[in-house]
Short mmCIF file of C-alpha atoms in Angstrom, two decimals:
data_model
loop_
_atom_site.label_atom_id
_atom_site.label_comp_id
_atom_site.label_asym_id
_atom_site.label_seq_id
_atom_site.Cartn_x
_atom_site.Cartn_y
_atom_site.Cartn_z
CA MET A 1 71.58 96.03 103.61
CA THR A 2 70.73 93.49 102.23
CA VAL A 3 71.47 90.43 99.37
CA ASP A 4 68.65 88.13 97.86
CA VAL A 5 69.99 84.56 98.37
CA ASP A 6 68.03 81.66 98.74
CA ASP A 7 70.73 78.18 99.56
CA SER A 8 66.90 75.99 98.95
CA GLN A 9 67.60 73.81 95.73
CA GLY A 10 63.36 74.32 95.19
CA GLU A 11 62.48 74.96 91.27
CA GLY A 12 63.93 78.46 90.03
CA PRO A 13 67.42 78.98 89.03
CA ALA A 14 69.00 76.21 89.92
CA GLY A 15 66.18 74.57 89.64
CA ALA A 16 64.38 72.34 86.89
CA ALA A 17 63.28 75.93 84.61
CA GLY A 18 67.67 76.71 84.64
CA ARG A 19 69.30 73.12 84.40
CA VAL A 20 71.77 73.29 81.77
CA PRO A 21 71.01 70.83 79.08
CA GLU A 22 73.62 68.29 78.75
CA GLY A 23 76.48 68.99 76.48
CA ASN A 24 75.74 71.97 76.15
CA LEU A 25 78.48 74.45 77.48
CA ALA A 26 77.02 78.00 77.51
CA LEU A 27 74.88 78.89 80.52
CA PRO A 28 71.86 79.11 80.50
CA GLN A 29 69.23 82.42 81.20
CA PRO A 30 70.54 84.85 83.63
CA PRO A 31 69.30 82.97 86.58
CA SER A 32 66.46 85.36 88.31
CA ALA A 33 64.08 89.17 86.96
CA VAL A 34 64.39 92.32 88.92
CA VAL A 35 61.18 94.37 89.37
CA PRO A 36 62.80 97.81 89.65
CA ASP A 37 61.39 99.87 91.91
CA PRO A 38 60.39 103.22 90.93
CA SER A 39 63.80 104.45 92.90
CA SER A 40 65.81 102.35 91.77
CA ASP A 41 69.08 103.38 89.77
CA VAL A 42 67.50 102.64 85.76
CA ILE A 43 68.93 104.93 83.42
CA GLU A 44 67.57 108.02 82.49
CA ALA A 45 66.49 109.57 79.47
CA GLY A 46 68.19 112.55 80.18
CA ASN A 47 71.63 114.08 80.26
CA VAL A 48 73.48 113.33 83.72
CA SER A 49 74.71 116.21 85.02
CA ALA A 50 78.44 116.93 84.36
CA TRP A 51 79.25 117.73 87.59
CA SER A 52 78.76 113.75 88.11
CA ILE A 53 80.16 113.49 85.04
CA VAL A 54 83.65 114.88 86.38
CA LEU A 55 83.14 113.47 89.92
CA LEU A 56 83.08 110.23 88.46
CA VAL A 57 85.60 110.97 85.78
CA ALA A 58 88.27 112.51 88.69
CA ALA A 59 87.02 108.75 90.62
CA THR A 60 88.59 106.59 87.57
CA PHE A 61 91.85 108.74 88.17
CA GLY A 62 92.46 108.03 91.87
CA ALA A 63 91.25 104.73 91.14
CA GLY A 64 93.17 104.08 88.17
CA MET A 65 96.38 105.22 90.15
CA ALA A 66 96.13 103.07 92.82
CA MET A 67 95.21 99.73 90.23
CA ILE A 68 98.01 100.11 87.83
CA VAL A 69 101.19 101.81 88.85
CA PRO A 70 101.70 98.74 91.10
CA MET A 71 101.71 96.88 89.03
CA ALA A 72 103.45 98.86 86.53
CA TYR A 73 105.99 100.03 88.30
CA SER A 74 106.02 99.63 92.19
CA LEU A 75 106.09 95.74 92.13
CA ALA A 76 109.39 95.46 89.21
CA VAL A 77 111.76 98.06 92.34
CA ARG A 78 110.07 95.70 95.08
CA LEU A 79 110.24 91.87 93.82
CA ASP A 80 113.94 93.33 92.34
CA GLN A 81 114.98 93.72 96.15
CA LEU A 82 113.29 90.47 96.92
CA ALA A 83 114.92 88.79 93.82
CA PRO A 84 117.28 90.43 91.68
CA GLY A 85 117.11 88.56 88.37
CA ARG A 86 114.23 87.19 88.74
CA THR A 87 112.08 88.82 85.93
CA GLU A 88 110.02 86.01 85.24
CA ALA A 89 108.31 85.62 89.11
CA LEU A 90 106.92 89.14 88.37
CA GLY A 91 104.41 87.41 85.47
CA VAL A 92 103.97 85.24 88.76
CA VAL A 93 102.82 87.76 91.35
CA LEU A 94 100.68 88.81 89.07
CA ALA A 95 98.83 86.04 87.48
CA VAL A 96 97.65 85.25 91.03
CA GLY A 97 96.04 88.10 91.64
CA SER A 98 94.32 88.52 87.74
CA ALA A 99 93.41 84.79 88.78
CA ALA A 100 91.54 86.15 92.50
CA THR A 101 89.68 89.16 90.42
CA LEU A 102 88.45 86.41 88.18
CA VAL A 103 86.40 84.13 90.71
CA LEU A 104 85.56 87.38 92.34
CA ALA A 105 84.55 89.39 90.01
CA PRO A 106 81.67 87.86 88.97
CA LEU A 107 80.13 87.38 92.32
CA THR A 108 80.58 91.09 93.32
CA GLY A 109 78.77 91.98 90.03
CA VAL A 110 75.75 90.02 91.43
CA LEU A 111 75.37 90.78 94.19
CA SER A 112 75.27 94.24 93.44
CA ASP A 113 73.23 93.63 90.92
CA ARG A 114 70.31 92.79 93.50
CA LEU A 115 71.65 94.63 96.96
CA ARG A 116 68.37 96.22 98.77
CA SER A 117 70.56 99.25 101.09
CA ARG A 118 69.43 102.53 102.27
CA TRP A 119 73.21 103.08 100.17
CA GLY A 120 72.02 101.73 97.41
CA ARG A 121 73.91 98.68 94.55
CA ARG A 122 76.33 100.50 93.87
CA ARG A 123 78.38 101.80 96.75
CA PRO A 124 79.08 100.29 99.21
CA PHE A 125 80.89 97.72 97.19
CA THR A 126 83.24 100.85 96.19
CA VAL A 127 83.30 101.39 99.62
CA ILE A 128 84.72 98.10 100.78
CA GLY A 129 86.88 97.29 98.18
CA LEU A 130 88.51 100.80 98.95
CA LEU A 131 89.14 98.97 102.52
CA ILE A 132 90.70 96.12 100.78
CA GLY A 133 93.34 98.32 98.29
CA ALA A 134 93.92 100.79 101.48
CA ALA A 135 94.70 97.49 103.39
CA SER A 136 96.78 95.60 100.91
CA VAL A 137 99.70 98.34 100.80
CA PRO A 138 101.53 97.84 103.98
CA VAL A 139 101.53 93.28 103.09
CA MET A 140 103.28 94.48 99.19
CA ALA A 141 105.61 97.06 100.61
CA LEU A 142 106.19 94.77 103.49
CA ALA A 143 106.83 91.47 102.00
CA PRO A 144 109.83 89.34 102.85
CA ASN A 145 109.30 87.14 101.04
CA LEU A 146 106.99 87.15 97.14
CA SER A 147 104.63 84.68 99.01
CA VAL A 148 103.44 87.66 100.92
CA LEU A 149 104.19 89.46 98.55
CA ALA A 150 101.41 87.55 95.95
CA ILE A 151 98.78 88.00 98.78
CA GLY A 152 99.58 91.59 99.15
CA TRP A 153 98.80 92.50 95.68
CA THR A 154 95.59 89.55 95.65
CA LEU A 155 94.11 92.62 97.75
CA SER A 156 95.47 95.03 96.10
CA THR A 157 93.72 93.48 92.60
CA VAL A 158 90.57 92.59 93.98
CA GLY A 159 90.01 95.60 96.03
CA TRP A 160 89.95 98.31 93.65
CA GLY A 161 89.18 96.11 90.91
CA THR A 162 85.59 95.54 92.52
CA ALA A 163 85.96 99.67 93.12
CA ALA A 164 85.82 100.55 89.25
CA ALA A 165 83.88 97.70 88.42
CA SER A 166 81.38 100.14 90.82
CA LEU A 167 82.10 102.83 88.84
CA GLY A 168 82.01 100.79 85.43
CA ASN A 169 78.92 99.80 86.11
CA TRP A 170 77.84 103.68 87.51
CA GLN A 171 78.06 103.94 84.21
CA ALA A 172 75.45 100.82 82.21
CA ASP A 173 72.91 102.20 85.51
CA ARG A 174 72.63 105.37 84.18
CA LEU A 175 74.48 106.66 80.79
CA PRO A 176 71.93 107.41 78.03
CA PRO A 177 73.30 106.10 75.05
CA HIS A 178 74.16 109.58 73.64
CA GLN A 179 76.59 110.05 76.18
CA ARG A 180 78.37 106.61 76.46
CA GLY A 181 81.23 106.76 73.62
CA ARG A 182 81.97 110.44 75.35
CA VAL A 183 82.21 109.92 79.15
CA SER A 184 83.55 106.48 77.79
CA GLY A 185 86.52 108.45 76.64
CA LEU A 186 86.82 111.50 78.77
CA THR A 187 87.58 107.61 81.74
CA GLY A 188 89.65 106.21 78.84
CA VAL A 189 91.79 108.98 78.85
CA THR A 190 92.09 109.10 82.90
CA MET A 191 93.45 105.54 82.38
CA GLN A 192 95.93 106.73 80.12
CA VAL A 193 97.60 109.31 81.95
CA ALA A 194 96.61 108.24 86.10
CA PRO A 195 99.66 105.58 85.56
CA VAL A 196 101.49 108.37 83.99
CA VAL A 197 101.05 110.62 87.16
CA GLY A 198 101.38 108.40 89.22
CA ILE A 199 104.81 107.44 88.44
CA ILE A 200 106.02 110.13 87.81
CA LEU A 201 104.46 110.94 92.14
CA VAL A 202 106.58 107.94 93.25
CA GLY A 203 109.77 108.38 91.63
CA PHE A 204 110.26 111.44 93.62
CA PHE A 205 110.19 108.62 96.42
CA ARG A 206 111.63 105.43 94.50
CA ASP A 207 113.85 104.65 97.45
CA GLN A 208 111.19 104.91 99.85
CA VAL A 209 109.79 101.71 98.98
CA LEU A 210 106.49 102.07 101.54
CA LEU A 211 105.44 105.49 99.84
CA VAL A 212 106.68 103.52 96.66
CA PHE A 213 102.62 101.78 97.03
CA ALA A 214 100.96 104.02 99.48
CA LEU A 215 100.76 107.24 97.59
CA PRO A 216 98.85 105.99 94.54
CA ALA A 217 96.34 104.22 96.43
CA ALA A 218 96.07 107.28 99.13
CA ILE A 219 95.38 109.18 95.98
CA GLY A 220 92.58 106.41 95.22
CA VAL A 221 90.88 106.75 98.37
CA VAL A 222 90.05 109.90 99.00
CA LEU A 223 88.63 111.14 94.43
CA VAL A 224 87.17 108.23 94.73
CA VAL A 225 85.68 109.38 98.46
CA ALA A 226 84.61 112.48 97.00
CA PHE A 227 82.77 110.42 94.16
CA LEU A 228 80.14 108.08 97.23
CA ALA A 229 79.92 111.79 98.99
CA VAL A 230 78.15 113.23 96.13
CA VAL A 231 76.86 111.51 94.12
CA ARG A 232 73.95 109.72 94.66
CA ASP A 233 73.48 105.97 93.94
CA PRO A 234 69.72 105.90 94.50
CA ASP A 235 68.33 103.95 98.13
CA SER A 236 67.19 99.98 96.46
CA ARG A 237 65.63 99.48 99.13
CA GLY A 238 62.07 99.03 97.15
CA MET A 239 63.77 96.97 94.93
CA VAL A 240 61.17 93.06 94.38
CA PHE A 241 62.54 90.26 92.65
CA GLU A 242 60.15 87.31 90.47
CA ARG A 243 62.95 84.88 92.30
CA ARG A 244 64.95 84.56 95.13
CA LEU A 245 68.77 83.99 93.90
CA THR A 246 70.19 80.94 94.99
CA VAL A 247 73.81 78.88 95.30
CA GLY A 248 73.87 76.93 92.20
CA GLY A 249 71.78 80.27 90.28
CA LEU A 250 74.69 82.18 91.47
CA LEU A 251 77.72 79.99 90.23
CA ARG A 252 75.41 80.11 86.81
CA SER A 253 75.77 83.72 86.58
CA TYR A 254 79.15 83.34 85.88
CA GLY A 255 79.04 82.66 82.37
CA PHE A 256 75.54 83.36 79.72
CA ASP A 257 74.54 81.63 76.52
CA PRO A 258 76.23 82.92 73.57
CA ARG A 259 73.54 82.72 71.06
CA THR A 260 71.39 84.62 73.19
CA ALA A 261 73.71 87.67 72.98
CA PRO A 262 76.26 87.60 70.51
CA ASP A 263 77.54 91.21 69.97
CA PHE A 264 77.95 90.85 73.15
CA ALA A 265 80.62 87.04 72.83
CA TRP A 266 82.05 88.23 69.30
CA ASN A 267 83.05 91.54 71.49
CA TRP A 268 84.10 89.41 74.25
CA LEU A 269 85.76 87.92 72.60
CA GLY A 270 87.83 90.87 70.57
CA ARG A 271 88.71 92.31 73.72
CA PHE A 272 89.76 88.82 75.34
CA ILE A 273 92.74 88.76 72.77
CA PHE A 274 93.23 92.60 72.27
CA PHE A 275 94.26 92.28 75.99
CA SER A 276 95.39 89.10 75.75
CA GLY A 277 98.54 90.84 73.76
CA LEU A 278 98.68 94.52 75.62
CA THR A 279 99.13 92.71 78.46
CA LEU A 280 102.06 90.76 77.35
CA THR A 281 103.80 93.46 77.45
CA THR A 282 102.62 95.36 80.26
CA SER A 283 103.78 92.67 81.85
CA PHE A 284 106.95 92.54 81.97
CA THR A 285 107.43 97.25 81.00
CA VAL A 286 109.90 98.25 84.07
CA PHE A 287 112.29 95.32 82.92
CA PHE A 288 111.83 96.28 79.02
CA VAL A 289 113.18 99.21 79.72
CA ALA A 290 116.26 98.43 82.14
CA GLN A 291 117.37 95.96 79.52
CA ARG A 292 117.27 98.58 76.34
CA LEU A 293 118.46 101.17 78.01
CA GLU A 294 120.77 99.39 79.89
CA LEU A 295 119.96 101.03 83.16
CA ARG A 296 118.97 99.89 87.25
CA VAL A 297 115.54 99.19 87.84
CA PRO A 298 114.62 101.15 89.96
CA ASP A 299 116.34 104.24 88.13
CA VAL A 300 113.91 103.15 85.32
CA ALA A 301 110.83 105.12 86.99
CA GLY A 302 112.52 108.68 85.46
CA VAL A 303 112.52 107.45 82.14
CA LEU A 304 109.05 105.78 81.92
CA ALA A 305 107.98 109.60 83.40
CA ILE A 306 109.43 111.23 80.63
CA VAL A 307 108.06 108.57 77.36
CA SER A 308 104.69 108.10 79.57
CA ALA A 309 104.27 111.72 79.70
CA SER A 310 104.77 112.19 75.81
CA SER A 311 102.30 109.70 74.87
CA ILE A 312 99.83 111.71 77.20
CA VAL A 313 98.56 113.81 74.07
CA THR A 314 98.09 111.23 72.19
CA ALA A 315 96.29 108.84 75.03
CA THR A 316 94.00 111.85 75.33
CA LEU A 317 93.28 112.68 71.45
CA GLY A 318 93.03 108.68 70.87
CA SER A 319 90.29 108.90 74.51
CA LEU A 320 88.83 112.12 73.97
CA GLY A 321 88.86 112.48 69.72
CA GLY A 322 87.66 108.59 69.15
CA GLY A 323 84.43 108.63 71.18
CA TRP A 324 83.83 111.46 70.73
CA LEU A 325 83.89 110.40 66.78
CA SER A 326 82.16 107.73 67.18
CA ASP A 327 78.93 109.37 68.77
CA ARG A 328 78.72 112.33 66.22
CA VAL A 329 78.94 110.28 63.61
CA GLY A 330 77.43 106.71 65.10
CA ARG A 331 79.92 103.65 63.96
CA ARG A 332 82.02 102.35 66.57
CA LYS A 333 84.06 99.64 64.53
CA PRO A 334 86.49 101.64 62.04
CA PHE A 335 87.24 103.40 65.39
CA ILE A 336 88.20 99.81 66.90
CA LEU A 337 89.77 98.10 63.87
CA ALA A 338 92.97 101.60 63.42
CA GLY A 339 92.90 101.72 67.26
CA ALA A 340 94.51 98.07 67.28
CA ALA A 341 95.79 98.58 63.58
CA LEU A 342 97.87 101.68 65.89
CA PHE A 343 98.27 99.18 69.64
CA ALA A 344 100.01 96.66 66.62
CA ALA A 345 102.48 99.31 64.80
CA GLY A 346 103.87 100.92 68.23
CA CYS A 347 104.26 97.15 69.98
CA SER A 348 106.35 96.56 66.00
CA VAL A 349 108.37 99.27 66.57
CA SER A 350 109.37 99.17 70.10
CA ALA A 351 110.30 95.40 69.50
CA PHE A 352 113.17 96.52 67.81
CA ALA A 353 113.89 99.44 69.89
CA HIS A 354 117.67 100.12 71.89
CA ASP A 355 117.68 103.49 72.67
CA LEU A 356 115.67 106.21 73.98
CA PRO A 357 113.79 108.19 70.88
CA THR A 358 113.26 105.05 69.10
CA LEU A 359 111.29 103.65 72.91
CA MET A 360 108.75 106.49 73.26
CA VAL A 361 107.53 106.03 68.79
CA GLY A 362 106.71 102.70 70.01
CA THR A 363 105.20 104.38 72.69
CA LEU A 364 103.53 107.11 71.63
CA LEU A 365 101.84 105.77 68.69
CA ASN A 366 100.91 102.57 71.81
CA SER A 367 98.94 105.22 73.69
CA LEU A 368 97.02 106.07 70.74
CA GLY A 369 95.90 103.35 70.13
CA ILE A 370 95.36 101.74 73.63
CA ALA A 371 93.06 104.86 73.91
CA THR A 372 91.02 104.98 71.07
CA PHE A 373 90.48 101.17 71.24
CA SER A 374 89.58 101.42 75.42
CA ALA A 375 87.20 104.69 75.25
CA VAL A 376 85.48 102.57 71.57
CA ALA A 377 85.15 99.39 72.49
CA GLN A 378 83.94 100.42 76.52
CA ALA A 379 81.36 102.57 74.82
CA LEU A 380 80.78 99.04 71.98
CA LEU A 381 80.09 97.42 75.33
CA LEU A 382 77.48 99.09 76.71
CA ASP A 383 75.44 99.63 73.58
CA VAL A 384 75.36 95.54 73.66
CA LEU A 385 75.14 94.63 77.31
CA PRO A 386 72.22 92.35 77.61
CA ASP A 387 69.89 93.13 80.22
CA ARG A 388 71.15 96.18 81.31
CA GLU A 389 67.98 96.90 83.99
CA ARG A 390 68.40 93.93 85.61
CA GLU A 391 71.86 92.22 85.72
CA ALA A 392 74.14 95.49 84.32
CA GLY A 393 76.29 94.47 87.48
CA ARG A 394 76.69 91.16 86.53
CA TYR A 395 77.39 91.65 82.74
CA MET A 396 80.23 93.56 83.31
CA ALA A 397 81.73 92.12 85.35
CA ILE A 398 81.15 89.04 82.95
CA ALA A 399 83.03 91.53 79.98
CA LEU A 400 85.71 92.22 83.04
CA PHE A 401 86.53 88.69 82.49
CA ALA A 402 87.86 89.69 78.52
CA GLN A 403 90.67 92.08 80.19
CA LYS A 404 91.13 89.57 83.80
CA ILE A 405 92.33 86.25 81.97
CA PRO A 406 94.81 87.37 80.34
CA GLY A 407 95.55 89.05 83.11
CA VAL A 408 96.46 85.61 84.50
CA PHE A 409 97.79 83.29 81.58
CA ALA A 410 99.65 86.21 79.49
CA PRO A 411 102.47 87.20 81.70
CA VAL A 412 102.92 83.56 82.06
CA LEU A 413 103.34 83.09 79.02
CA GLY A 414 105.02 85.93 78.21
CA GLY A 415 108.25 84.72 81.03
CA ALA A 416 107.92 81.53 78.66
CA VAL A 417 108.96 83.93 75.47
CA LEU A 418 111.27 85.31 77.41
CA ALA A 419 113.51 82.59 77.99
CA ILE A 420 113.11 80.97 74.44
CA GLY A 421 116.44 82.99 73.57
CA ALA A 422 118.91 84.87 75.04
CA GLY A 423 119.14 88.76 75.47
CA ALA A 424 117.09 90.98 73.67
CA GLU A 425 115.63 89.23 71.47
CA ASN A 426 113.41 87.56 73.71
CA PHE A 427 111.87 90.80 74.02
CA THR A 428 111.90 90.75 70.42
CA ALA A 429 109.85 88.13 70.45
CA LEU A 430 107.30 88.99 72.85
CA TYR A 431 106.26 92.30 71.27
CA ILE A 432 106.04 90.45 67.92
CA LEU A 433 103.79 88.17 69.52
CA ALA A 434 101.55 91.75 71.01
CA ALA A 435 100.80 93.18 67.44
CA ALA A 436 99.97 90.33 66.28
CA LEU A 437 96.69 89.21 68.87
CA ALA A 438 96.25 92.43 69.41
CA PHE A 439 95.09 92.99 65.79
CA ALA A 440 93.54 90.51 65.84
CA GLY A 441 91.44 91.26 68.45
CA GLY A 442 90.22 94.13 66.68
CA LEU A 443 89.36 92.46 63.42
CA VAL A 444 87.23 89.68 65.34
CA ILE A 445 85.36 93.26 66.53
CA THR A 446 84.73 94.94 62.93
CA LEU A 447 83.69 92.22 61.38
CA SER A 448 81.51 90.34 63.12
CA VAL A 449 79.83 92.52 65.84
CA ARG A 450 76.03 92.86 63.90
CA SER A 451 74.33 95.37 65.72
CA VAL A 452 76.37 98.24 66.04
CA ARG A 453 78.21 99.25 62.60
#
């Protein structure tokens, strides 16, 4: 198993041909070109089999549960044990993990694109992600202080993020255009349902902190391993690269020139703004529900399970309906704008909610909006992805920045917003800001992307 890397400083990506013009902050063209072997993992002309899609969806479900349940519930429970009343500390812990992902995601994407191994390009990185994610469980569950908890969460988000990104890279490699919306819809709804099921399960063990962290991770490992064991990732040892990847070229792979891929750039910006709004709300959900319904933090699991379970229908409708309809009518942008508007409406309702029925209405609108936006925006991303055959992993990692950068600053910003006043009014301001950002993100994509309707 090899990755073609060269530390030399000669001509090539790090030499004159790849030099960034002075005063131009945009990064140059992709650092290398690949001549694929006939067996390499490129987009197939026909459909991906139904069985492969089933296993992909199951693996996405498992990775989503393992990745999101700690963020949505488990970390708050452990934080309440370590530092009761310090709501803002959760934002710091989440931000540390997101910062690590920002650094490592493009690196793993580029190395995955160029990996030559008998097991293919994507599978080894999926396995590495699983191992790191599993190792994070005891670190988080047994953390004696906030610093160790932050280290554990960093391992978790890096590990499961790597595994989930490899599944996304597989989609970019293999899915033909006419399947992208439908499969994105299926994987989108699993990402909505997975944390709901996970929170319901860990709710039965809310006083056993080790199980609260271990159960989602164990399910994730089993389902992702099932995908790896059955779905083929072609042998990539025959790939031939025109140029070796230098250290300088690797660093430049963290960005791209928006002028060469304007629709990808606009889509990135719109997703960034939307997910900034989304992250403001998801980072503090446990504390928000506890405050509005006057509950203890550990007891929130039951309420979250009820509220979230009621949103499964709307999440399914948004993901499957939006993805299928966007394929059917050949349009993406109207569904993206509708999803952003629905999420903004849900945030507006939740901002003024002080009882369970009103919270449920806000949650239903949120889940419908998130599911619709996420499924169709993912399909649009695959539509505008530059250089899919050669560097899909790299550009998928760059696209992931749009979700991970908000994970660094949004929790900290949210903590500052919560400190504006006293009482529930803090959360009112937080949710109104989230609504404005989400709708603005949908508008950017709708008004600026040109190559996709």
